[in-house]
Amino acid sequence: MLEIFYPDNEAESAYGIDYNGLYAQGYRGIIFDIDNTLAPHGAPADERAAALFQRLHERGFQTILLSNNKEPRVKMFGDGVKSQYIFKAGKPGTEGYRKAMETMGTHAGNTMFVGDQLFTDIWGAKRAGIAAWLVKPIHPKEEIQIVLKRRLESIVLYFYHKKMKRLDNKSVKKCRR
């Protein structure tokens, strides 16, 4: 039952994902959450974020920001990284993800999502049929409602990591035979 919240992949940071390898696998569009995925809550795009998006665009990726925030916040960040954006996205609803793919000219099979929250970002992406990368939050200071969700997320992640360890152990045993 908890599997509906499990990410397809995990990374320490949005800045540490092997995007070149993913491009080689056929991914062409990347949907990003902003707050605590690319920057601390409310922070503007910094040089690191701008450089990441420049590299992604030069590589041939389409990018779009998908946020539940209001337009001033999302526009500010989008302008800073030169990316399209969708504000008040209604995550975990799938409409924003579908609109993002339509805007980028991609489809679920060649689009990925990068975000830091299981119950909004990852669940929504999976419901839309998009491969989902969970990254660790950039900054520990968060609003109280997010802190409460993080406690629930830790339970889901406990079972996810337990399952992944079990699968890894099975594949190691098969290799030894």
GROMACS .gro file of C-alpha atoms in nm:
model
  177
    1MET     CA    1   0.000   0.000   0.000
    2LEU     CA    2   0.279   0.244   0.080
    3GLU     CA    3   0.438   0.167  -0.258
    4ILE     CA    4   0.227   0.440  -0.421
    5PHE     CA    5   0.452   0.692  -0.242
    6TYR     CA    6   0.785   0.525  -0.322
    7PRO     CA    7   1.020   0.721  -0.546
    8ASP     CA    8   1.164   0.556  -0.855
    9ASN     CA    9   1.508   0.690  -0.761
   10GLU     CA   10   1.676   0.881  -0.481
   11ALA     CA   11   1.958   1.135  -0.487
   12GLU     CA   12   2.133   1.343  -0.225
   13SER     CA   13   2.060   1.657  -0.425
   14ALA     CA   14   1.906   1.777  -0.749
   15TYR     CA   15   2.256   1.901  -0.825
   16GLY     CA   16   2.410   1.552  -0.802
   17ILE     CA   17   2.188   1.362  -1.046
   18ASP     CA   18   2.358   1.219  -1.356
   19TYR     CA   19   2.154   1.413  -1.611
   20ASN     CA   20   2.389   1.321  -1.897
   21GLY     CA   21   2.327   0.953  -1.827
   22LEU     CA   22   1.954   1.014  -1.813
   23TYR     CA   23   1.967   1.199  -2.145
   24ALA     CA   24   2.145   0.896  -2.293
   25GLN     CA   25   1.857   0.681  -2.160
   26GLY     CA   26   1.609   0.892  -2.356
   27TYR     CA   27   1.483   1.148  -2.105
   28ARG     CA   28   1.415   1.486  -2.266
   29GLY     CA   29   1.204   1.678  -2.016
   30ILE     CA   30   1.262   1.754  -1.649
   31ILE     CA   31   0.997   1.890  -1.415
   32PHE     CA   32   1.143   2.042  -1.099
   33ASP     CA   33   0.993   2.141  -0.767
   34ILE     CA   34   1.157   2.458  -0.632
   35ASP     CA   35   1.148   2.499  -0.255
   36ASN     CA   36   1.388   2.271  -0.070
   37THR     CA   37   1.463   2.094  -0.399
   38LEU     CA   38   1.661   2.364  -0.581
   39ALA     CA   39   1.678   2.634  -0.310
   40PRO     CA   40   1.571   2.695   0.049
   41HIS     CA   41   1.208   2.803   0.091
   42GLY     CA   42   1.155   3.147  -0.060
   43ALA     CA   43   1.517   3.191  -0.171
   44PRO     CA   44   1.594   3.325  -0.517
   45ALA     CA   45   1.779   3.122  -0.777
   46ASP     CA   46   2.150   3.127  -0.705
   47GLU     CA   47   2.449   3.077  -0.937
   48ARG     CA   48   2.445   2.702  -0.882
   49ALA     CA   49   2.079   2.676  -0.992
   50ALA     CA   50   2.134   2.901  -1.293
   51ALA     CA   51   2.441   2.697  -1.397
   52LEU     CA   52   2.249   2.368  -1.365
   53PHE     CA   53   1.967   2.489  -1.587
   54GLN     CA   54   2.211   2.631  -1.841
   55ARG     CA   55   2.387   2.291  -1.862
   56LEU     CA   56   2.054   2.110  -1.893
   57HIS     CA   57   1.935   2.340  -2.172
   58GLU     CA   58   2.269   2.312  -2.355
   59ARG     CA   59   2.242   1.933  -2.331
   60GLY     CA   60   1.900   1.946  -2.497
   61PHE     CA   61   1.664   1.906  -2.203
   62GLN     CA   62   1.338   2.094  -2.176
   63THR     CA   63   1.276   2.213  -1.820
   64ILE     CA   64   0.983   2.348  -1.628
   65LEU     CA   65   0.923   2.440  -1.266
   66LEU     CA   66   0.609   2.300  -1.105
   67SER     CA   67   0.515   2.460  -0.775
   68ASN     CA   68   0.214   2.496  -0.548
   69ASN     CA   69   0.337   2.847  -0.467
   70LYS     CA   70   0.188   3.170  -0.601
   71GLU     CA   71   0.317   3.324  -0.922
   72PRO     CA   72   0.551   3.592  -0.777
   73ARG     CA   73   0.762   3.325  -0.603
   74VAL     CA   74   0.768   3.087  -0.898
   75LYS     CA   75   0.823   3.358  -1.161
   76MET     CA   76   1.118   3.500  -0.966
   77PHE     CA   77   1.288   3.161  -0.961
   78GLY     CA   78   1.193   3.078  -1.319
   79ASP     CA   79   1.339   3.405  -1.443
   80GLY     CA   80   1.658   3.334  -1.247
   81VAL     CA   81   1.713   2.996  -1.415
   82LYS     CA   82   1.554   3.087  -1.751
   83SER     CA   83   1.291   2.815  -1.729
   84GLN     CA   84   0.921   2.797  -1.790
   85TYR     CA   85   0.702   2.748  -1.486
   86ILE     CA   86   0.360   2.654  -1.359
   87PHE     CA   87   0.240   2.808  -1.032
   88LYS     CA   88  -0.047   2.696  -0.806
   89ALA     CA   89   0.003   2.352  -0.962
   90GLY     CA   90  -0.224   2.162  -0.726
   91LYS     CA   91   0.025   1.885  -0.653
   92PRO     CA   92  -0.030   1.594  -0.597
   93GLY     CA   93  -0.304   1.632  -0.858
   94THR     CA   94  -0.192   1.525  -1.206
   95GLU     CA   95  -0.316   1.824  -1.406
   96GLY     CA   96  -0.003   2.033  -1.343
   97TYR     CA   97   0.226   1.747  -1.445
   98ARG     CA   98   0.026   1.691  -1.765
   99LYS     CA   99   0.030   2.063  -1.845
  100ALA     CA  100   0.407   2.068  -1.783
  101MET     CA  101   0.463   1.785  -2.033
  102GLU     CA  102   0.237   1.953  -2.288
  103THR     CA  103   0.427   2.281  -2.245
  104MET     CA  104   0.765   2.106  -2.289
  105GLY     CA  105   0.642   1.889  -2.576
  106THR     CA  106   0.731   1.570  -2.390
  107HIS     CA  107   0.538   1.268  -2.266
  108ALA     CA  108   0.542   1.049  -1.956
  109GLY     CA  109   0.793   0.808  -2.112
  110ASN     CA  110   1.064   1.071  -2.165
  111THR     CA  111   0.993   1.304  -1.872
  112MET     CA  112   1.126   1.288  -1.518
  113PHE     CA  113   1.040   1.475  -1.202
  114VAL     CA  114   1.273   1.595  -0.925
  115GLY     CA  115   1.132   1.692  -0.584
  116ASP     CA  116   1.180   1.667  -0.209
  117GLN     CA  117   0.836   1.564  -0.077
  118LEU     CA  118   0.677   1.222  -0.103
  119PHE     CA  119   0.313   1.315  -0.050
  120THR     CA  120   0.300   1.600  -0.302
  121ASP     CA  121   0.590   1.582  -0.547
  122ILE     CA  122   0.660   1.211  -0.580
  123TRP     CA  123   0.304   1.085  -0.544
  124GLY     CA  124   0.180   1.332  -0.804
  125ALA     CA  125   0.453   1.244  -1.052
  126LYS     CA  126   0.389   0.873  -1.012
  127ARG     CA  127   0.014   0.926  -1.055
  128ALA     CA  128   0.094   1.109  -1.381
  129GLY     CA  129   0.312   0.817  -1.494
  130ILE     CA  130   0.638   1.011  -1.469
  131ALA     CA  131   0.965   0.872  -1.329
  132ALA     CA  132   1.022   1.040  -0.992
  133TRP     CA  133   1.352   1.131  -0.821
  134LEU     CA  134   1.336   1.211  -0.451
  135VAL     CA  135   1.608   1.442  -0.324
  136LYS     CA  136   1.693   1.533   0.032
  137PRO     CA  137   1.561   1.871   0.146
  138ILE     CA  138   1.819   2.148   0.108
  139HIS     CA  139   1.740   2.323   0.434
  140PRO     CA  140   1.603   2.182   0.763
  141LYS     CA  141   1.392   2.491   0.847
  142GLU     CA  142   1.039   2.434   0.719
  143GLU     CA  143   0.683   2.539   0.786
  144ILE     CA  144   0.503   2.339   1.056
  145GLN     CA  145   0.271   2.156   0.813
  146ILE     CA  146   0.574   2.033   0.619
  147VAL     CA  147   0.752   1.927   0.939
  148LEU     CA  148   0.450   1.713   1.026
  149LYS     CA  149   0.445   1.559   0.677
  150ARG     CA  150   0.818   1.482   0.706
  151ARG     CA  151   0.747   1.267   1.011
  152LEU     CA  152   0.496   1.062   0.812
  153GLU     CA  153   0.736   1.051   0.517
  154SER     CA  154   1.005   0.902   0.742
  155ILE     CA  155   0.777   0.603   0.807
  156VAL     CA  156   0.718   0.549   0.435
  157LEU     CA  157   1.090   0.586   0.362
  158TYR     CA  158   1.175   0.334   0.635
  159PHE     CA  159   0.970   0.068   0.453
  160TYR     CA  160   1.095   0.180   0.112
  161HIS     CA  161   1.461   0.148   0.219
  162LYS     CA  162   1.387  -0.187   0.385
  163LYS     CA  163   1.236  -0.313   0.058
  164MET     CA  164   1.529  -0.180  -0.149
  165LYS     CA  165   1.778  -0.351   0.084
  166ARG     CA  166   1.586  -0.678   0.054
  167LEU     CA  167   1.589  -0.649  -0.329
  168ASP     CA  168   1.962  -0.571  -0.328
  169ASN     CA  169   2.031  -0.876  -0.112
  170LYS     CA  170   1.831  -1.098  -0.350
  171SER     CA  171   2.024  -0.973  -0.653
  172VAL     CA  172   2.357  -1.033  -0.475
  173LYS     CA  173   2.252  -1.392  -0.393
  174LYS     CA  174   2.156  -1.453  -0.759
  175CYS     CA  175   2.495  -1.326  -0.875
  176ARG     CA  176   2.679  -1.565  -0.644
  177ARG     CA  177   2.514  -1.873  -0.794
   0.00000   0.00000   0.00000
